[in-house]
mmCIF file of C-alpha atoms (C1' of nucleotides) in Angstrom:
data_model
loop_
_atom_site.group_PDB
_atom_site.id
_atom_site.type_symbol
_atom_site.label_atom_id
_atom_site.label_comp_id
_atom_site.label_asym_id
_atom_site.label_seq_id
_atom_site.Cartn_x
_atom_site.Cartn_y
_atom_site.Cartn_z
ATOM 1 C CA MET A 1 53.553 -109.460 -33.252
ATOM 2 C CA PRO A 2 55.174 -111.365 -30.452
ATOM 3 C CA GLU A 3 58.922 -111.042 -30.029
ATOM 4 C CA GLY A 4 60.417 -109.931 -26.727
ATOM 5 C CA HIS A 5 59.580 -106.267 -27.209
ATOM 6 C CA THR A 6 55.849 -107.058 -27.397
ATOM 7 C CA ILE A 7 55.976 -108.986 -24.138
ATOM 8 C CA HIS A 8 57.938 -106.305 -22.295
ATOM 9 C CA ARG A 9 55.543 -103.666 -23.524
ATOM 10 C CA LEU A 10 52.581 -105.724 -22.324
ATOM 11 C CA ALA A 11 54.203 -106.236 -18.927
ATOM 12 C CA ARG A 12 54.790 -102.524 -18.617
ATOM 13 C CA ASP A 13 51.296 -101.515 -19.730
ATOM 14 C CA HIS A 14 49.567 -104.142 -17.647
ATOM 15 C CA ARG A 15 51.584 -103.226 -14.581
ATOM 16 C CA MET A 16 50.280 -99.706 -14.994
ATOM 17 C CA TRP A 17 46.677 -100.693 -15.654
ATOM 18 C CA PHE A 18 46.169 -103.812 -13.566
ATOM 19 C CA ALA A 19 48.846 -104.206 -10.874
ATOM 20 C CA GLY A 20 48.042 -103.310 -7.274
ATOM 21 C CA ARG A 21 44.323 -103.807 -7.791
ATOM 22 C CA ARG A 22 41.871 -106.627 -7.634
ATOM 23 C CA VAL A 23 41.307 -108.240 -10.964
ATOM 24 C CA VAL A 24 38.427 -110.260 -12.347
ATOM 25 C CA VAL A 25 39.903 -113.377 -13.948
ATOM 26 C CA THR A 26 37.694 -115.369 -16.278
ATOM 27 C CA SER A 27 38.086 -117.868 -19.085
ATOM 28 C CA PRO A 28 35.243 -117.340 -21.537
ATOM 29 C CA GLN A 29 36.573 -120.210 -23.646
ATOM 30 C CA GLY A 30 36.697 -122.397 -20.540
ATOM 31 C CA ARG A 31 40.190 -123.695 -21.098
ATOM 32 C CA PHE A 32 41.984 -121.954 -18.251
ATOM 33 C CA ASP A 33 41.152 -123.890 -15.106
ATOM 34 C CA ALA A 34 42.888 -121.629 -12.620
ATOM 35 C CA ALA A 35 40.565 -118.729 -13.288
ATOM 36 C CA PRO A 36 38.104 -119.478 -10.451
ATOM 37 C CA GLY A 37 40.881 -119.625 -7.834
ATOM 38 C CA LEU A 38 42.394 -116.321 -8.827
ATOM 39 C CA ASP A 39 39.205 -114.479 -9.601
ATOM 40 C CA GLY A 40 38.863 -111.317 -7.544
ATOM 41 C CA SER A 41 42.339 -111.500 -6.008
ATOM 42 C CA ARG A 42 44.893 -108.726 -6.199
ATOM 43 C CA LEU A 43 47.405 -108.719 -9.033
ATOM 44 C CA GLU A 44 50.721 -107.896 -7.385
ATOM 45 C CA ASP A 45 52.973 -107.344 -10.381
ATOM 46 C CA THR A 46 53.837 -108.296 -13.944
ATOM 47 C CA GLU A 47 57.160 -109.606 -15.279
ATOM 48 C CA ALA A 48 58.640 -110.232 -18.714
ATOM 49 C CA PHE A 49 61.453 -112.669 -19.456
ATOM 50 C CA GLY A 50 62.165 -113.050 -23.158
ATOM 51 C CA LYS A 51 58.848 -113.976 -24.724
ATOM 52 C CA HIS A 52 57.323 -115.108 -21.428
ATOM 53 C CA LEU A 53 54.830 -112.955 -19.563
ATOM 54 C CA LEU A 54 54.086 -113.513 -15.870
ATOM 55 C CA TYR A 55 51.336 -112.107 -13.669
ATOM 56 C CA ARG A 56 52.135 -112.421 -9.980
ATOM 57 C CA PHE A 57 49.392 -113.053 -7.452
ATOM 58 C CA SER A 58 49.558 -113.594 -3.711
ATOM 59 C CA ARG A 59 50.657 -116.887 -2.109
ATOM 60 C CA GLY A 60 53.337 -117.632 -4.714
ATOM 61 C CA ARG A 61 51.065 -117.967 -7.680
ATOM 62 C CA TRP A 62 51.693 -116.700 -11.200
ATOM 63 C CA ILE A 63 49.814 -116.849 -14.463
ATOM 64 C CA HIS A 64 52.348 -117.804 -17.114
ATOM 65 C CA ILE A 65 51.566 -116.724 -20.658
ATOM 66 C CA HIS A 66 53.413 -117.483 -23.862
ATOM 67 C CA LEU A 67 51.802 -116.096 -26.999
ATOM 68 C CA GLY A 68 53.546 -118.464 -29.376
ATOM 69 C CA LEU A 69 53.258 -117.675 -33.045
ATOM 70 C CA PHE A 70 49.679 -116.445 -33.184
ATOM 71 C CA GLY A 71 48.707 -115.559 -29.665
ATOM 72 C CA ARG A 72 47.362 -112.083 -29.013
ATOM 73 C CA LEU A 73 46.659 -110.025 -25.942
ATOM 74 C CA THR A 74 44.542 -106.971 -26.564
ATOM 75 C CA THR A 75 43.651 -104.358 -23.986
ATOM 76 C CA SER A 76 40.686 -102.030 -24.127
ATOM 77 C CA ALA A 77 38.988 -99.506 -21.910
ATOM 78 C CA THR A 78 35.647 -100.419 -20.386
ATOM 79 C CA PRO A 79 32.753 -100.784 -21.038
ATOM 80 C CA LYS A 80 33.479 -104.409 -21.776
ATOM 81 C CA ALA A 81 32.480 -105.940 -25.060
ATOM 82 C CA PRO A 82 31.294 -109.552 -24.919
ATOM 83 C CA PRO A 83 34.336 -111.810 -25.497
ATOM 84 C CA ARG A 84 34.612 -113.815 -28.683
ATOM 85 C CA ASP A 85 34.436 -117.523 -28.042
ATOM 86 C CA THR A 86 38.187 -118.001 -28.509
ATOM 87 C CA VAL A 87 39.144 -115.832 -25.534
ATOM 88 C CA ARG A 88 41.195 -118.067 -23.247
ATOM 89 C CA LEU A 89 41.638 -115.510 -20.503
ATOM 90 C CA ARG A 90 40.096 -112.186 -19.654
ATOM 91 C CA LEU A 91 41.584 -109.916 -16.987
ATOM 92 C CA ALA A 92 39.376 -107.036 -15.981
ATOM 93 C CA ASN A 93 38.988 -104.230 -13.496
ATOM 94 C CA ARG A 94 36.696 -101.245 -13.470
ATOM 95 C CA ASP A 95 38.654 -99.345 -16.109
ATOM 96 C CA TRP A 96 40.328 -101.918 -18.334
ATOM 97 C CA TYR A 97 40.026 -105.418 -19.704
ATOM 98 C CA ALA A 98 42.549 -107.575 -21.520
ATOM 99 C CA ASP A 99 41.627 -110.533 -23.736
ATOM 100 C CA LEU A 100 44.061 -113.348 -24.462
ATOM 101 C CA VAL A 101 43.520 -115.375 -27.614
ATOM 102 C CA GLY A 102 45.429 -118.296 -29.127
ATOM 103 C CA PRO A 103 48.361 -118.579 -26.716
ATOM 104 C CA THR A 104 50.775 -121.487 -26.762
ATOM 105 C CA ARG A 105 50.619 -121.438 -22.994
ATOM 106 C CA CYS A 106 48.375 -119.978 -20.305
ATOM 107 C CA ALA A 107 48.797 -121.749 -16.998
ATOM 108 C CA LEU A 108 48.931 -121.242 -13.262
ATOM 109 C CA ILE A 109 52.444 -121.863 -11.957
ATOM 110 C CA ASP A 110 54.262 -121.747 -8.612
ATOM 111 C CA ALA A 111 57.686 -120.495 -7.559
ATOM 112 C CA ALA A 112 59.407 -123.742 -8.539
ATOM 113 C CA ASP A 113 57.912 -123.658 -12.029
ATOM 114 C CA ARG A 114 58.971 -120.072 -12.397
ATOM 115 C CA ALA A 115 62.524 -120.856 -11.329
ATOM 116 C CA GLU A 116 62.660 -123.721 -13.803
ATOM 117 C CA LEU A 117 61.463 -121.452 -16.576
ATOM 118 C CA LEU A 118 64.060 -118.777 -15.849
ATOM 119 C CA ALA A 119 66.814 -121.370 -15.604
ATOM 120 C CA ARG A 120 66.320 -122.444 -19.178
ATOM 121 C CA LEU A 121 66.380 -118.955 -20.672
ATOM 122 C CA GLY A 122 69.467 -117.148 -21.905
ATOM 123 C CA PRO A 123 70.020 -113.462 -21.115
ATOM 124 C CA ASP A 124 67.232 -111.134 -22.221
ATOM 125 C CA PRO A 125 68.622 -107.967 -23.839
ATOM 126 C CA LEU A 126 65.672 -106.026 -22.449
ATOM 127 C CA ARG A 127 66.436 -106.826 -18.821
ATOM 128 C CA ALA A 128 68.879 -104.635 -16.935
ATOM 129 C CA GLU A 129 70.636 -107.496 -15.140
ATOM 130 C CA SER A 130 71.405 -109.433 -18.333
ATOM 131 C CA ARG A 131 74.997 -109.873 -19.364
ATOM 132 C CA PRO A 132 76.153 -110.760 -22.890
ATOM 133 C CA SER A 133 78.835 -113.085 -21.519
ATOM 134 C CA ALA A 134 76.176 -115.627 -20.572
ATOM 135 C CA ALA A 135 75.274 -116.019 -24.249
ATOM 136 C CA TRP A 136 78.834 -115.790 -25.484
ATOM 137 C CA ALA A 137 79.768 -118.882 -23.512
ATOM 138 C CA ARG A 138 77.415 -120.910 -25.699
ATOM 139 C CA ILE A 139 77.876 -119.081 -28.985
ATOM 140 C CA SER A 140 81.649 -119.258 -28.940
ATOM 141 C CA HIS A 141 81.585 -123.045 -28.554
ATOM 142 C CA SER A 142 78.895 -123.835 -31.075
ATOM 143 C CA ASP A 143 79.013 -125.139 -34.613
ATOM 144 C CA GLN A 144 75.470 -123.906 -35.196
ATOM 145 C CA PRO A 145 75.038 -120.980 -37.571
ATOM 146 C CA ILE A 146 74.723 -117.655 -35.809
ATOM 147 C CA ALA A 147 71.219 -117.252 -37.281
ATOM 148 C CA ALA A 148 70.092 -120.364 -35.394
ATOM 149 C CA LEU A 149 71.846 -119.401 -32.165
ATOM 150 C CA LEU A 150 70.179 -116.003 -32.031
ATOM 151 C CA MET A 151 66.739 -117.644 -32.077
ATOM 152 C CA ASP A 152 67.613 -120.280 -29.492
ATOM 153 C CA GLN A 153 65.926 -119.088 -26.301
ATOM 154 C CA ARG A 154 68.455 -120.967 -24.147
ATOM 155 C CA VAL A 155 71.172 -118.822 -25.705
ATOM 156 C CA LEU A 156 69.293 -115.536 -25.860
ATOM 157 C CA ALA A 157 65.768 -114.775 -24.642
ATOM 158 C CA GLY A 158 63.360 -112.666 -26.635
ATOM 159 C CA VAL A 159 64.792 -112.651 -30.150
ATOM 160 C CA GLY A 160 62.529 -113.937 -32.913
ATOM 161 C CA ASN A 161 62.615 -114.240 -36.674
ATOM 162 C CA VAL A 162 62.422 -110.512 -37.414
ATOM 163 C CA TYR A 163 65.064 -109.285 -35.001
ATOM 164 C CA ARG A 164 67.519 -112.030 -35.897
ATOM 165 C CA ALA A 165 67.331 -111.316 -39.612
ATOM 166 C CA GLU A 166 67.550 -107.570 -39.142
ATOM 167 C CA LEU A 167 70.316 -107.716 -36.568
ATOM 168 C CA LEU A 168 72.473 -109.831 -38.860
ATOM 169 C CA TYR A 169 71.800 -107.553 -41.780
ATOM 170 C CA ARG A 170 72.773 -104.455 -39.812
ATOM 171 C CA SER A 171 76.005 -106.089 -38.734
ATOM 172 C CA GLY A 172 76.877 -107.309 -42.226
ATOM 173 C CA LEU A 173 77.295 -110.862 -40.960
ATOM 174 C CA ASP A 174 76.581 -113.959 -43.008
ATOM 175 C CA PRO A 175 73.746 -115.754 -41.173
ATOM 176 C CA HIS A 176 75.431 -119.097 -41.848
ATOM 177 C CA LEU A 177 78.611 -118.206 -39.959
ATOM 178 C CA PRO A 178 79.155 -120.806 -37.208
ATOM 179 C CA GLY A 179 79.050 -119.390 -33.692
ATOM 180 C CA ARG A 180 82.604 -120.436 -32.936
ATOM 181 C CA GLU A 181 83.893 -118.323 -35.844
ATOM 182 C CA LEU A 182 82.404 -115.125 -34.455
ATOM 183 C CA ARG A 183 84.857 -112.872 -32.630
ATOM 184 C CA GLU A 184 83.973 -111.667 -29.178
ATOM 185 C CA GLU A 185 83.954 -107.997 -30.134
ATOM 186 C CA GLN A 186 81.552 -108.809 -32.958
ATOM 187 C CA TRP A 187 79.258 -110.474 -30.448
ATOM 188 C CA LEU A 188 79.408 -107.477 -28.122
ATOM 189 C CA GLU A 189 78.439 -105.224 -31.008
ATOM 190 C CA LEU A 190 75.514 -107.509 -31.845
ATOM 191 C CA TRP A 191 74.390 -107.403 -28.227
ATOM 192 C CA GLU A 192 74.539 -103.618 -28.073
ATOM 193 C CA ASP A 193 72.617 -103.298 -31.316
ATOM 194 C CA LEU A 194 70.009 -105.780 -30.090
ATOM 195 C CA ARG A 195 69.460 -103.761 -26.929
ATOM 196 C CA ARG A 196 69.084 -100.617 -28.982
ATOM 197 C CA LEU A 197 66.645 -102.195 -31.444
ATOM 198 C CA MET A 198 64.548 -103.981 -28.855
ATOM 199 C CA ARG A 199 64.289 -100.967 -26.564
ATOM 200 C CA ALA A 200 63.108 -98.939 -29.513
ATOM 201 C CA GLY A 201 60.668 -101.770 -30.198
ATOM 202 C CA VAL A 202 59.179 -101.507 -26.716
ATOM 203 C CA ARG A 203 58.890 -97.741 -27.032
ATOM 204 C CA ALA A 204 57.197 -97.835 -30.433
ATOM 205 C CA ASN A 205 55.402 -101.129 -29.800
ATOM 206 C CA ARG A 206 56.588 -102.323 -33.199
ATOM 207 C CA ILE A 207 59.780 -103.396 -34.908
ATOM 208 C CA VAL A 208 61.625 -100.772 -36.911
ATOM 209 C CA THR A 209 65.232 -101.540 -37.795
ATOM 210 C CA THR A 210 65.941 -99.365 -40.819
ATOM 211 C CA ARG A 211 68.132 -96.328 -40.357
ATOM 212 C CA ARG A 212 66.496 -93.117 -41.395
ATOM 213 C CA ASN A 213 68.584 -92.647 -44.522
ATOM 214 C CA ASP A 214 67.846 -96.139 -45.799
ATOM 215 C CA ARG A 215 64.093 -95.560 -45.903
ATOM 216 C CA GLU A 216 62.357 -94.631 -49.079
ATOM 217 C CA ARG A 217 60.395 -91.994 -47.250
ATOM 218 C CA VAL A 218 62.595 -90.254 -44.716
ATOM 219 C CA THR A 219 60.084 -88.052 -42.916
ATOM 220 C CA GLY A 220 56.826 -88.855 -41.173
ATOM 221 C CA ARG A 221 55.720 -92.068 -39.566
ATOM 222 C CA VAL A 222 57.704 -95.085 -40.737
ATOM 223 C CA ARG A 223 55.583 -97.048 -43.207
ATOM 224 C CA SER A 224 55.413 -100.784 -42.545
ATOM 225 C CA GLU A 225 57.081 -101.528 -45.891
ATOM 226 C CA ASP A 226 60.007 -99.315 -44.851
ATOM 227 C CA ALA A 227 60.495 -100.824 -41.402
ATOM 228 C CA THR A 228 62.907 -103.669 -42.207
ATOM 229 C CA TYR A 229 65.988 -104.264 -44.347
ATOM 230 C CA VAL A 230 65.415 -107.886 -45.258
ATOM 231 C CA TYR A 231 62.642 -109.501 -43.207
ATOM 232 C CA GLY A 232 59.620 -110.214 -45.405
ATOM 233 C CA ARG A 233 61.359 -108.742 -48.462
ATOM 234 C CA ALA A 234 62.205 -111.884 -50.458
ATOM 235 C CA ASP A 235 63.074 -111.060 -54.080
ATOM 236 C CA GLU A 236 62.894 -107.328 -53.450
ATOM 237 C CA PRO A 237 66.031 -105.248 -53.990
ATOM 238 C CA CYS A 238 68.275 -104.676 -50.996
ATOM 239 C CA ARG A 239 67.862 -101.088 -49.804
ATOM 240 C CA VAL A 240 71.611 -100.570 -49.827
ATOM 241 C CA CYS A 241 73.108 -102.554 -52.710
ATOM 242 C CA GLY A 242 70.126 -103.518 -54.879
ATOM 243 C CA THR A 243 70.829 -107.268 -54.833
ATOM 244 C CA LEU A 244 67.605 -109.266 -54.534
ATOM 245 C CA VAL A 245 66.945 -110.262 -50.936
ATOM 246 C CA ARG A 246 67.108 -113.998 -50.517
ATOM 247 C CA VAL A 247 65.023 -116.309 -48.338
ATOM 248 C CA THR A 248 66.175 -119.758 -47.183
ATOM 249 C CA ASP A 249 64.751 -122.343 -44.820
ATOM 250 C CA LEU A 250 66.810 -122.699 -41.688
ATOM 251 C CA MET A 251 65.517 -125.039 -38.989
ATOM 252 C CA ASP A 252 61.941 -124.786 -40.259
ATOM 253 C CA ARG A 253 61.906 -120.983 -40.220
ATOM 254 C CA ARG A 254 62.286 -118.527 -43.046
ATOM 255 C CA LEU A 255 65.622 -116.755 -42.990
ATOM 256 C CA TYR A 256 65.932 -113.516 -44.971
ATOM 257 C CA TRP A 257 69.309 -112.069 -45.936
ATOM 258 C CA CYS A 258 71.257 -110.134 -48.532
ATOM 259 C CA PRO A 259 74.057 -112.264 -50.006
ATOM 260 C CA THR A 260 76.010 -109.168 -51.024
ATOM 261 C CA CYS A 261 75.855 -107.080 -47.844
ATOM 262 C CA GLN A 262 76.220 -110.089 -45.553
ATOM 263 C CA ASN A 263 79.372 -112.103 -45.954
ATOM 264 C "C1'" DG B 1 34.228 -120.261 -49.020
ATOM 265 C "C1'" DC B 2 38.817 -122.295 -48.985
ATOM 266 C "C1'" DT B 3 43.915 -122.336 -48.300
ATOM 267 C "C1'" DA B 4 48.231 -120.900 -46.774
ATOM 268 C "C1'" DA B 5 51.084 -118.294 -43.970
ATOM 269 C "C1'" DA B 6 52.418 -115.832 -39.780
ATOM 270 C "C1'" DT B 7 57.210 -111.978 -35.241
ATOM 271 C "C1'" DG B 8 56.864 -119.884 -31.670
ATOM 272 C "C1'" DT B 9 57.669 -124.002 -28.773
ATOM 273 C "C1'" DT B 10 57.411 -128.823 -27.487
ATOM 274 C "C1'" DG B 11 57.756 -133.571 -27.826
ATOM 275 C "C1'" DA B 12 58.032 -137.695 -30.575
ATOM 276 C "C1'" DT B 13 60.591 -140.250 -34.316
ATOM 277 C "C1'" DT C 1 63.515 -133.665 -38.856
ATOM 278 C "C1'" DC C 2 58.733 -133.634 -38.381
ATOM 279 C "C1'" DA C 3 54.211 -133.020 -36.690
ATOM 280 C "C1'" DA C 4 51.152 -130.992 -33.362
ATOM 281 C "C1'" DC C 5 49.175 -127.076 -31.233
ATOM 282 C "C1'" DC C 6 46.999 -122.413 -30.882
ATOM 283 C "C1'" DT C 7 44.000 -118.402 -34.201
ATOM 284 C "C1'" DT C 8 43.546 -114.769 -37.534
ATOM 285 C "C1'" DT C 9 44.061 -112.737 -41.969
ATOM 286 C "C1'" DA C 10 45.274 -112.162 -46.844
ATOM 287 C "C1'" DG C 11 44.656 -113.768 -51.138
ATOM 288 C "C1'" DC C 12 42.649 -116.671 -53.883
ATOM 289 C "C1'" DT C 13 38.276 -118.959 -55.966
#
DNA sequence: GCTAAATGTTGAT
DNA sequence: TCAACCTTTAGCT
């Protein structure tokens, strides 16, 4: 679930449903200490930076959430169901409640913490003010493979294992190509494609990277098995050339790619 | 019922 | 490079 598009979608939805109103903040699991201090105060706004979600409260306080690999934030309409015992944080008002489960991080932070967080993130393709040059400065001087650079949140904020594999497939680039061997115009094309893919991801609230004509079924809702070119398709035939999709370990993550289309 | 795997990050060796 | 952390689910038995 959680790459940048998920977080931006949550920020957008929660701004609509929770911002500008008082919110009941509880921690059914008991592991979020700040809950009592914030409980009943007004949520001013939500923000998304890469995979980080922030809820702004008065007096320079934010709840900082990072879902990590298995975290989930689900929102439902009232009446409230009793929380399961793993719910770290529940935000609620009269109409809605959101339950956070299994996050890597859920903490109360101040303006300095927030500034520190933003300072260590690369440009987020989903934010209007982001510029690709900020990432290019690092990529163009790095010996790291482009597949590793794309997932490095200091280089680029919000890209995860699915988008990086799919982006590289769509561009025809070998994932192992060192950053310094990429040409600037290739990088700018990657950036544009990322924006396109991730914006579509926010809209649909899911990742779909296949072009219409490359799907087995062209009409109707995109089936999950048709949504990607290479991610999660190890040993299945490439949709374009038929070569078996390969999976390799790169920096402890599974990297999917087509050795024929990407070189 | 058990195990492994999953769209992630941090901090120690 | 490796382990730790956070939880759910799919695929076994």
